[in-house]
Coordinates of C-alpha atoms and ligand atoms in Angstrom, one line a residue:
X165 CA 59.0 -69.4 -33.0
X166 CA 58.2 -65.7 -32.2
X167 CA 56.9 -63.5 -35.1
X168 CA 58.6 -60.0 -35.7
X169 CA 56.8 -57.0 -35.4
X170 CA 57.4 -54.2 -37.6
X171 CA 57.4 -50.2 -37.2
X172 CA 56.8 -48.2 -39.8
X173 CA 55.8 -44.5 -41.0
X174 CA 52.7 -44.3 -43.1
X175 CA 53.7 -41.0 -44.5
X176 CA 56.3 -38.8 -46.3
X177 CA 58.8 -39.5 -43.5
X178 CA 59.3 -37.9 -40.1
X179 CA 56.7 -39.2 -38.3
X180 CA 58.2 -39.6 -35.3
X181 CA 59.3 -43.2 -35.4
X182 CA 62.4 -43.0 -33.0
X183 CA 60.0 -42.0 -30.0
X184 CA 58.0 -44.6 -30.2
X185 CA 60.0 -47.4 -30.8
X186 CA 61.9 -46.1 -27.7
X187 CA 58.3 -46.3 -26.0
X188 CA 57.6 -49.8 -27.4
X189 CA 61.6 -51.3 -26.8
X190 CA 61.2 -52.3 -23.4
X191 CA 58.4 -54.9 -24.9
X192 CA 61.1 -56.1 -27.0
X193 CA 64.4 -58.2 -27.0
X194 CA 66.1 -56.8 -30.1
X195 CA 65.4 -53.3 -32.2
X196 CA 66.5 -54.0 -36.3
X197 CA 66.9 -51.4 -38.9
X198 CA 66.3 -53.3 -42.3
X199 CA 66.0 -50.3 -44.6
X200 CA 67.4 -46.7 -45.7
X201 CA 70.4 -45.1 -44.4
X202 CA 71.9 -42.3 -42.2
X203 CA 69.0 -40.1 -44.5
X204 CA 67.0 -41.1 -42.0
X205 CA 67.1 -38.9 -38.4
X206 CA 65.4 -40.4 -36.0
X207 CA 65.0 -38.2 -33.0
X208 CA 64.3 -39.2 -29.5
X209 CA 63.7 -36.9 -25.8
X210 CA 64.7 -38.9 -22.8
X211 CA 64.8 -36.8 -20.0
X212 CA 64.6 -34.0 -21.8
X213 CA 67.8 -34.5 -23.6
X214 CA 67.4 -34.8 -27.5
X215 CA 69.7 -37.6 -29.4
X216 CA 69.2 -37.7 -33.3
X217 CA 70.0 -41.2 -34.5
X218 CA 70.3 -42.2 -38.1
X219 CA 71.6 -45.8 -38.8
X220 CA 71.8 -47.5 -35.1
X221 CA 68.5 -48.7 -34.3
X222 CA 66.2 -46.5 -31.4
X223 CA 66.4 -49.2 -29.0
X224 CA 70.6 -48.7 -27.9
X225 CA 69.1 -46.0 -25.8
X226 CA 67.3 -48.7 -23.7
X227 CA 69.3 -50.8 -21.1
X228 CA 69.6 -54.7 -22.3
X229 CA 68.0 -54.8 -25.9
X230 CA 70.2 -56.0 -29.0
X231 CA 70.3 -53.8 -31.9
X232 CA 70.9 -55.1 -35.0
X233 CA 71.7 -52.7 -38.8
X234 CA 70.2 -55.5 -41.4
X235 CA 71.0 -56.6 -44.7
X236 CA 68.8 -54.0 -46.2
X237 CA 70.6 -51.0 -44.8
X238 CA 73.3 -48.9 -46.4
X239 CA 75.7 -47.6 -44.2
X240 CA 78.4 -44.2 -44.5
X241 CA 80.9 -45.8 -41.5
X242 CA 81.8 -42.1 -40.7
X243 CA 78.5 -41.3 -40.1
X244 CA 78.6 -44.6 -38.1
X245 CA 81.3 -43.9 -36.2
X246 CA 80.7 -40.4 -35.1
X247 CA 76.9 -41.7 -33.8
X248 CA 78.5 -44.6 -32.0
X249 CA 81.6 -41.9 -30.4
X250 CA 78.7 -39.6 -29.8
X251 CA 76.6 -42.0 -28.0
X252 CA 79.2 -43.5 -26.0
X253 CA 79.7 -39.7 -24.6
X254 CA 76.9 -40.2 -23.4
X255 CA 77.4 -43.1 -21.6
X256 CA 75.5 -45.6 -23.7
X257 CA 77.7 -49.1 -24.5
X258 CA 77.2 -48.9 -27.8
X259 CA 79.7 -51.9 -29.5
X260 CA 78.9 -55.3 -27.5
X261 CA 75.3 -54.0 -28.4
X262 CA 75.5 -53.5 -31.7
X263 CA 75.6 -56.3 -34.7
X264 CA 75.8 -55.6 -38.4
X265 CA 74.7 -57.0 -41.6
X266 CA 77.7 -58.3 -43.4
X267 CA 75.3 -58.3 -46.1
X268 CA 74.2 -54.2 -45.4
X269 CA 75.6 -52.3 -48.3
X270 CA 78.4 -49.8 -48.1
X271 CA 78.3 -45.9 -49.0
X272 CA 81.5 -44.8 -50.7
X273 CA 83.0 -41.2 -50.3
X274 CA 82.1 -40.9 -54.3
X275 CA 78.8 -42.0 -53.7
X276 CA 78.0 -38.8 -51.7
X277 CA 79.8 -36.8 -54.8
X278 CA 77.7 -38.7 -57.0
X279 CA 74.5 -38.0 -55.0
X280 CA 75.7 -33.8 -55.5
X281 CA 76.4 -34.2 -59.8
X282 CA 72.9 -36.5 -59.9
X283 CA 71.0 -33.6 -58.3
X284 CA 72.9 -30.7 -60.1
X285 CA 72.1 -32.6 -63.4
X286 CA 68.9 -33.0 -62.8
X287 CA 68.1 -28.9 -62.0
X288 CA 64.5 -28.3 -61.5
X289 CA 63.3 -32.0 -61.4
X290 CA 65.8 -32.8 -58.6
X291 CA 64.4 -34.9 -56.1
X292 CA 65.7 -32.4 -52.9
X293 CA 67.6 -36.1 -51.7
X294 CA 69.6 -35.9 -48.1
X295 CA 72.7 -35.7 -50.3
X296 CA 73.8 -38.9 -48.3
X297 CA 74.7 -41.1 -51.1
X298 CA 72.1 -43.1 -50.5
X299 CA 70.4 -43.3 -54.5
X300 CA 73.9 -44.3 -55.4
X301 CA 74.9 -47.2 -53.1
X302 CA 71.6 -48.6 -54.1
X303 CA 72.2 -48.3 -57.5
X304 CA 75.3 -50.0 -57.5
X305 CA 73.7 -52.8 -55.3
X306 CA 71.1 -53.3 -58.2
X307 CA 74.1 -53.1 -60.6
X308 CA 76.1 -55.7 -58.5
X309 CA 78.9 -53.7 -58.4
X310 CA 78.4 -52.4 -54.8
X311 CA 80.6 -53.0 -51.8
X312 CA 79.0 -55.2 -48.7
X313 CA 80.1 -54.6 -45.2
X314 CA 81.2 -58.5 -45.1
X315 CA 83.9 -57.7 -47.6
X316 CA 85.7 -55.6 -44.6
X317 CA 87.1 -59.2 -43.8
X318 CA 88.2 -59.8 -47.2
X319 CA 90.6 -58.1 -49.8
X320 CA 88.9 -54.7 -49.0
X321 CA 91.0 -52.0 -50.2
X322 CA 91.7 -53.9 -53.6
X323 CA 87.9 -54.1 -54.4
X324 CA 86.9 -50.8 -52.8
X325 CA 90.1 -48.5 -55.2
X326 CA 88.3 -50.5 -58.2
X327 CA 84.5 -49.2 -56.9
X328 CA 86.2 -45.8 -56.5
X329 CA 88.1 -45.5 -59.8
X330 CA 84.9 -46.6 -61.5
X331 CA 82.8 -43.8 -59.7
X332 CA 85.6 -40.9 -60.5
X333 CA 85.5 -42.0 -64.0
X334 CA 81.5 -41.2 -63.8
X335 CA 82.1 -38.1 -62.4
X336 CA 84.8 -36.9 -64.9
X337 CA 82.1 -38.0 -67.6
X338 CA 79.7 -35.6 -65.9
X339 CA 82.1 -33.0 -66.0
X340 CA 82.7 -32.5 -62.3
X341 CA 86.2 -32.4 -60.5
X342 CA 86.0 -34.8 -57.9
X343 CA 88.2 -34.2 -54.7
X344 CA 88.2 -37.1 -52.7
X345 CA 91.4 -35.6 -50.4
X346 CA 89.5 -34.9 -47.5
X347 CA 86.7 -37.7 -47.4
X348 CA 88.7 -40.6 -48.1
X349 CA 91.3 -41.1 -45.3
X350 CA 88.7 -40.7 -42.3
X351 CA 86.4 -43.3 -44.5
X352 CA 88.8 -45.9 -44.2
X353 CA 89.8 -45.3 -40.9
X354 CA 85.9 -45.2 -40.4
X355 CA 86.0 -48.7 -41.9
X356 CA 88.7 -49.7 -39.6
X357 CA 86.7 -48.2 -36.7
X358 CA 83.6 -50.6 -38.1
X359 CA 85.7 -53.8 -37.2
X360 CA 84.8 -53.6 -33.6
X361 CA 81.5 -54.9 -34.0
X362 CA 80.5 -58.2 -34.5
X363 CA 79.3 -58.5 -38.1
X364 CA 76.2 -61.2 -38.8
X365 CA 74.7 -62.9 -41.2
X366 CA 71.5 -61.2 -40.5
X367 CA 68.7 -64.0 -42.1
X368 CA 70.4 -66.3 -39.9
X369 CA 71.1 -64.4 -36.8
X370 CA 67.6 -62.8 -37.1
X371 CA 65.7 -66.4 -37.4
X372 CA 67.8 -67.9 -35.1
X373 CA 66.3 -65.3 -32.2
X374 CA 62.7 -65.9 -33.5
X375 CA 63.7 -69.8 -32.9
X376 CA 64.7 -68.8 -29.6
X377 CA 61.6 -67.0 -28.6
X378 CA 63.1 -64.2 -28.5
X379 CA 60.7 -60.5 -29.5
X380 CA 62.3 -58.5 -32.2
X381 CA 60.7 -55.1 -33.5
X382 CA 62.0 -53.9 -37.3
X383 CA 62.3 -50.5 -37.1
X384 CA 61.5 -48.8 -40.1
X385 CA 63.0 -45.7 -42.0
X386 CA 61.6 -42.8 -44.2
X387 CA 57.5 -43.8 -45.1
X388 CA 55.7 -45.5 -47.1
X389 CA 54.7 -42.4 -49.7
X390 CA 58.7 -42.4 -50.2
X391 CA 58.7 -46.1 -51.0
X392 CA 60.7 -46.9 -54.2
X393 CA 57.5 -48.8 -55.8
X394 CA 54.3 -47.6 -54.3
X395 CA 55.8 -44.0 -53.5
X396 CA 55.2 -40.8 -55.3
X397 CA 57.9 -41.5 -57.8
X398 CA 60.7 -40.5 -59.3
X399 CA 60.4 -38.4 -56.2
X400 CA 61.0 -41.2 -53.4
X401 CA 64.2 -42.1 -51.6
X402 CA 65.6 -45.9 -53.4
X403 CA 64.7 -48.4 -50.9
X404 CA 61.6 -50.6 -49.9
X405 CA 59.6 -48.5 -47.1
X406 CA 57.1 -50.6 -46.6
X407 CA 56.3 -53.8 -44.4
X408 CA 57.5 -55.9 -47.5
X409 CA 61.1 -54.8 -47.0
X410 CA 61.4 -56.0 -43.5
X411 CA 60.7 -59.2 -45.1
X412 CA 63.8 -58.2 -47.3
X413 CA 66.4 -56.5 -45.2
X414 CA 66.6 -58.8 -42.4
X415 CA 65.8 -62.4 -44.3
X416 CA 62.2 -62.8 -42.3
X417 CA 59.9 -65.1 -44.0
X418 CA 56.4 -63.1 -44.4
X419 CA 54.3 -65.5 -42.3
X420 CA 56.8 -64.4 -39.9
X421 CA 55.5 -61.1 -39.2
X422 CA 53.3 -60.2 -36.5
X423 CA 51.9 -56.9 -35.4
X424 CA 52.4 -54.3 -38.4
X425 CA 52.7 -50.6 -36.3
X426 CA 51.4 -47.6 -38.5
X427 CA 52.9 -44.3 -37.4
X428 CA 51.4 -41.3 -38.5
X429 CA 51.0 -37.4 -37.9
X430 CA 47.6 -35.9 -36.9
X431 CA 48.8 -33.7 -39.8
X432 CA 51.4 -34.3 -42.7
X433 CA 54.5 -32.7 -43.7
X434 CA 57.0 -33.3 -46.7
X435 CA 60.6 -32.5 -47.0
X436 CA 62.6 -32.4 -50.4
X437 CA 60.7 -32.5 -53.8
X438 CA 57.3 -34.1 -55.5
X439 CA 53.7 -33.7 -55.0
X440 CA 52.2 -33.2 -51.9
X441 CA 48.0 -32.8 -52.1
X442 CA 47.3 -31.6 -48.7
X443 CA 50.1 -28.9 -48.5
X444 CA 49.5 -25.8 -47.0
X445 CA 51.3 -22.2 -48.6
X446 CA 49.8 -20.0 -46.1
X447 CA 49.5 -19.4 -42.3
X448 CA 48.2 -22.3 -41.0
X449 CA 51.2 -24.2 -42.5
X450 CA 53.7 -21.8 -40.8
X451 CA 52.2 -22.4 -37.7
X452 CA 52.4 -26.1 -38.1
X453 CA 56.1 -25.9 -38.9
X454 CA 56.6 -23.5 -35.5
X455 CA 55.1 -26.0 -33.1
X456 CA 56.1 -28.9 -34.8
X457 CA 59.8 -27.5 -34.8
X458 CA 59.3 -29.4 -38.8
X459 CA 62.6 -28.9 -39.5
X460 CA 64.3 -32.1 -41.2
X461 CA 67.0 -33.8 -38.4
X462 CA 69.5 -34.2 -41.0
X463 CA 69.3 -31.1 -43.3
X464 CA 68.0 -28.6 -41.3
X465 CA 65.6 -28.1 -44.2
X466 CA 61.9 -26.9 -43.5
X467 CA 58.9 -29.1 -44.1
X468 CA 56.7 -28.7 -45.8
X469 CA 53.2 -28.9 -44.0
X470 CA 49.7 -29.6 -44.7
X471 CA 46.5 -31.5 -43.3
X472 CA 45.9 -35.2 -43.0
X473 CA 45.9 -36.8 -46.3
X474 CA 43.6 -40.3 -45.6
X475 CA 43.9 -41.1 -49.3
X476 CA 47.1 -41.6 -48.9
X477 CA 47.0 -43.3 -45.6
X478 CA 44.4 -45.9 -46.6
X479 CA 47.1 -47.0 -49.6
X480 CA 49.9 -46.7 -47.1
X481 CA 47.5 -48.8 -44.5
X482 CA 46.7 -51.8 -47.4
X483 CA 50.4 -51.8 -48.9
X484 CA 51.6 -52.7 -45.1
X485 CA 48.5 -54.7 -43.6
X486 CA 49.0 -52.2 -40.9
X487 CA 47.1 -53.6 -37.8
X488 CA 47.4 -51.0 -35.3
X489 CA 47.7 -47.1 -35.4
X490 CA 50.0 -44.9 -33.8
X491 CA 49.2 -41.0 -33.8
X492 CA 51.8 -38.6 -33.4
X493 CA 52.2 -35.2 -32.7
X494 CA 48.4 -34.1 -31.5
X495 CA 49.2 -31.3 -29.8
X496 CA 50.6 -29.1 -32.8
X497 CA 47.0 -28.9 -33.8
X498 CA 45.8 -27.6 -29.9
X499 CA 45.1 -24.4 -31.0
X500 CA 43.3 -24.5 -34.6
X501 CA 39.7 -24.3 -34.5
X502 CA 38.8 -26.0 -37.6
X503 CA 40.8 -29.0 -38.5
X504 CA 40.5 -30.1 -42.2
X505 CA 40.8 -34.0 -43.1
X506 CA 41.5 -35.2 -46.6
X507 CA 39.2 -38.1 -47.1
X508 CA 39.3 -37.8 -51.5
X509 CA 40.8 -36.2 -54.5
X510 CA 39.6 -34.1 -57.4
X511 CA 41.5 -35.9 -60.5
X512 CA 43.3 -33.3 -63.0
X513 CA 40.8 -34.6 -65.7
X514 CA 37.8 -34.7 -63.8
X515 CA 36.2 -36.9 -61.7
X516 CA 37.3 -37.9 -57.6
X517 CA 38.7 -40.8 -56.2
X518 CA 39.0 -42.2 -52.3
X519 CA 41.7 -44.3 -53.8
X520 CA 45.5 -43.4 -54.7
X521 CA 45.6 -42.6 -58.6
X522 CA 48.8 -43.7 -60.7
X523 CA 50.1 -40.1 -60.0
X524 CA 49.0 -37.3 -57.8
X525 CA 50.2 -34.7 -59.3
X526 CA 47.4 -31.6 -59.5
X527 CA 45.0 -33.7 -57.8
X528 CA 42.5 -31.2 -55.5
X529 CA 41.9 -32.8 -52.3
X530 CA 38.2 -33.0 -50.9
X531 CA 37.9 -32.1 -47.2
X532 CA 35.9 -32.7 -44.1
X533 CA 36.1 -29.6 -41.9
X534 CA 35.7 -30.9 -38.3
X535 CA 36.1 -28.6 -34.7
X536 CA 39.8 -28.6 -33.2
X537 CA 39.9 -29.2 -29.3
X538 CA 41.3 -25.7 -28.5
X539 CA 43.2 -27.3 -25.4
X540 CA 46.6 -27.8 -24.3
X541 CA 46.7 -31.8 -24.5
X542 CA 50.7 -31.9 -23.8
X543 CA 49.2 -32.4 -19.9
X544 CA 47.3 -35.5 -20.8
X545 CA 48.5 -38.5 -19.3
X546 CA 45.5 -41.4 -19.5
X547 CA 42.9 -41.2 -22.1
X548 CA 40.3 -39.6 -19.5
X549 CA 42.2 -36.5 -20.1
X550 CA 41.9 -36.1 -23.9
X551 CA 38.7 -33.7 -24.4
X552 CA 36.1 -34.3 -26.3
X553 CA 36.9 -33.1 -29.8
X554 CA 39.9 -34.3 -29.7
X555 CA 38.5 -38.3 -28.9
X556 CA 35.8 -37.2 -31.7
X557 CA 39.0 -36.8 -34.1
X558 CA 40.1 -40.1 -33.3
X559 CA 37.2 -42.1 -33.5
X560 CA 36.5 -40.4 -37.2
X561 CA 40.0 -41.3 -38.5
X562 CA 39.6 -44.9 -36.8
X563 CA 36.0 -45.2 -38.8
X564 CA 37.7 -44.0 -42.0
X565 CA 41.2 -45.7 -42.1
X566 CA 39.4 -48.9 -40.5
X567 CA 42.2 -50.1 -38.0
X568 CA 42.6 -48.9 -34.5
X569 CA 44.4 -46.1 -33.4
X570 CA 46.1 -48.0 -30.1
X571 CA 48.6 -45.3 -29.0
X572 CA 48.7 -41.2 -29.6
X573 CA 51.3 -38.9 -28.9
X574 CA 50.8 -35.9 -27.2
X575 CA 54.7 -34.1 -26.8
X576 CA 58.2 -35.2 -27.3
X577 CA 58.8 -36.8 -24.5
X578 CA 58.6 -40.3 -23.6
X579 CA 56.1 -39.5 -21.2
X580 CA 53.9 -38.4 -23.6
X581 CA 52.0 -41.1 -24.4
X582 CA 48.9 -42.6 -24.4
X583 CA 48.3 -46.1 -24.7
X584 CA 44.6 -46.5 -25.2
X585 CA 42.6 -49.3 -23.7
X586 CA 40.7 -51.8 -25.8
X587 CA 42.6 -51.2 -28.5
X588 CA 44.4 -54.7 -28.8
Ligands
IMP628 P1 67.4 -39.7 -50.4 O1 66.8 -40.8 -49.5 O2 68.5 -38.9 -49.6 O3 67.8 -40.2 -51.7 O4 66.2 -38.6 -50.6 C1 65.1 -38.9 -51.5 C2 63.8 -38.2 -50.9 O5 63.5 -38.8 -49.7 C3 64.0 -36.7 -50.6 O6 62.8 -36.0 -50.9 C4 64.3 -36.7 -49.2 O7 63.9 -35.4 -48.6 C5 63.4 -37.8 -48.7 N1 63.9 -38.4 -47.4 C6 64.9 -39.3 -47.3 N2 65.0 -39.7 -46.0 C7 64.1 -39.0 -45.3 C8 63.7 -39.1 -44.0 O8 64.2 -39.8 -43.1 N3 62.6 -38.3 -43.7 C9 61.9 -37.6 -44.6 N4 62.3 -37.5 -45.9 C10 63.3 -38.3 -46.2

């Protein structure tokens, strides 16, 4: 029996998970989502050509790999469909490659209207969500009134009216007008559209490869500071971000997980609402948001940028048992000649901690100023390239996260990508 190994992003999202589990498919037999939703915009460069993907697993764009959505995921089948019509443009045989949860949850058309009025209620405490639907088809999974993707094959349009009717009578309560004219005709023939692929019982299918040796990497969505437990809550996204839910969303059994993948930025960036330590308001931050293009793939919305936060990687590191590192993005910081890492806070009430408090709000972080490379490192191709202060970086966060950073990221593209050596 193989083990799977999971993927996931140790921060506030956006850390560039799609290119590197594009990097790491070819290792692998199967790619699963088991988390999250089309909020998620995963974006990948092949060849120089950008694809955004939000609820089809990264590893459709490699030749010969099974992708599978798991029972964890909630899924808009527009959204669905227009990735998988997209991606067949381009060529890529999306539907014999495809398998889905029957068990994955279903966004409604009201969900997304519900997702609007939950925001608008909530004025200046909104949480900034992707306005997906996503907080709502989780809520009505945890209410056990949601719709799964396996009822498709039952009496679907009889349960789904009764879901619907219940959601308009919400939003009448709440005072909003609900149209559903224009969303709810291409949803169902979304949901017809769906039918093509072969729907699974994921637990089963899932452990059924692992009993046929077969390598499957979980792929996950968001990060773990938007978890719905161990997140900076209320202002998280409503599903399990960290290695725990892989466990969840696909059926795996926990001594059935192998190599835990920790993807981070060699900076950190936020979109939407809630505290954020290490943000930067002034110039520096700009600058970070121009070279890292930080602009979110599914709202357009700027990032919010700041310096590494290890606090909050050392929680994210422990929640996860995170055994190997994964650096992203190094060469947004070529050109800054001090570099500041965030190694503790200063507590509201006095006091610091190297350890994540119940809340960080107005917590001060505590830096270590170190010297930034000043060189172009989007060239580098083997570690004998990477100068000096840039290795000296790596080995400080290595010593002060305690797990080994096997693989950084020096540009978009696929081949940008160094896999160290001796680093398992
Ligand atoms: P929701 O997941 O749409 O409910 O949004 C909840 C919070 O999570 C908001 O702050 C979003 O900006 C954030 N969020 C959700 N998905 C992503 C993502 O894929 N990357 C970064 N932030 C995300």
């Amino acid at each position: 029996m193989t083990k799977v190994d999971v993927l996931l992003g140790l921060q506030w999202g956006d850390e560039g998970k799609g290119k590197v589990v594009d990097v790491l498919a070819p290792h692998y037999d199967a790619v699963a989502r088991f988390q999250g939703g089309p909020n998620a915009g995963h974006t990948l460069v092949v060849d120089g050509k950008k694809c955004v993907l939000r609820s089809i697993p990264s590893g459709i764009l490699r030749q010969g790999q099974m992708n599978i959505v798991g029972s964890g995921v909630v899924i808009d089948a527009v959204l669905l469909m227009e990735e998988v019509q997209q991606l067949e443009r381009d060529g890529i045989n999306v539907t014999s490659r495809l398998k889905i949860a029957r068990k994955a949850h279903l966004i409604l058309p009201t969900h997304r209207l519900l997702d609007a009025a939950g925001e608008r209620l909530k004025g200046s405490q909104r949480i900034g969500t992707t306005g997906k639907g996503i907080g709502p088809a989780y809520t009505d999974k945890v209410r056990r009134t949601g719709l799964r993707v396996g009822d498709v094959e039952g009496d679907f349009l009889a349960r789904y009216e009764r879901a619907r009717d219940g959601h308009m009578r919400l939003l009448q309560a709440l005072g909003e007008r609900p149209d559903l004219s224009q969303l709810e005709q291409p949803w169902l023939e979304a949901i017809d559209f769906m039918r093509r692929f072969e729907l699974v019982d994921c637990e089963n299918y899932v452990n059924g490869l692992l009993r046929g040796g077969k390598r499957l990497l979980a792929e996950g969505a968001q990060g773990s500071m938007l978890d719905v437990d161990y997140g900076s809550y209320p202002f998280v996204t409503s599903s399990t971000t960290v290695c725990a839910g892989a466990c969840t969303g696909l059926g795996v059994a926990p001594s059935n997980i192998g190599e835990v993948y920790g993807i981070f930025k060699a900076y950190c960036t936020r979109v939407g609402a809630g505290p954020f330590p290490t943000e930067l308001h002034d110039e520096v931050g700009s600058e970070m948001r121009r070279l890292g293009h930080e602009y979110g793939a599914v709202t357009g919305r700027e990032r919010r940028c700041g310096w590494i936060d290890l606090v909050a990687l050392r929680y994210a590191i422990q929640l996860s048992g995170v055994t190997k590192l994964i650096m992203m993005k190094s060469d947004v910081l070529d050109a800054m000649p001090t570099i500041k890492v965030c190694d503790a806070y200063r507590l509201p009430g006095g006091g610091t901690t190297s350890q994540m408090p119940y809340s960080i709000d107005n917590v001060t972080p505590i830096y270590t100023e170190v010297p930034g490379w000043l060189t172009d490192l989007t060239h580098a191709t083997s570690e004998q390239d990477l100068p000096e202060a840039f290795v000296s970086y790596v080995s400080l966060l290595e010593e002060r996260l305690d797990v080994p950073i096997a693989i950084v990221s020096v540009g978009p593209d696929r081949e940008q990508t160094i896999v160290r050596k001796n680093r398992g």
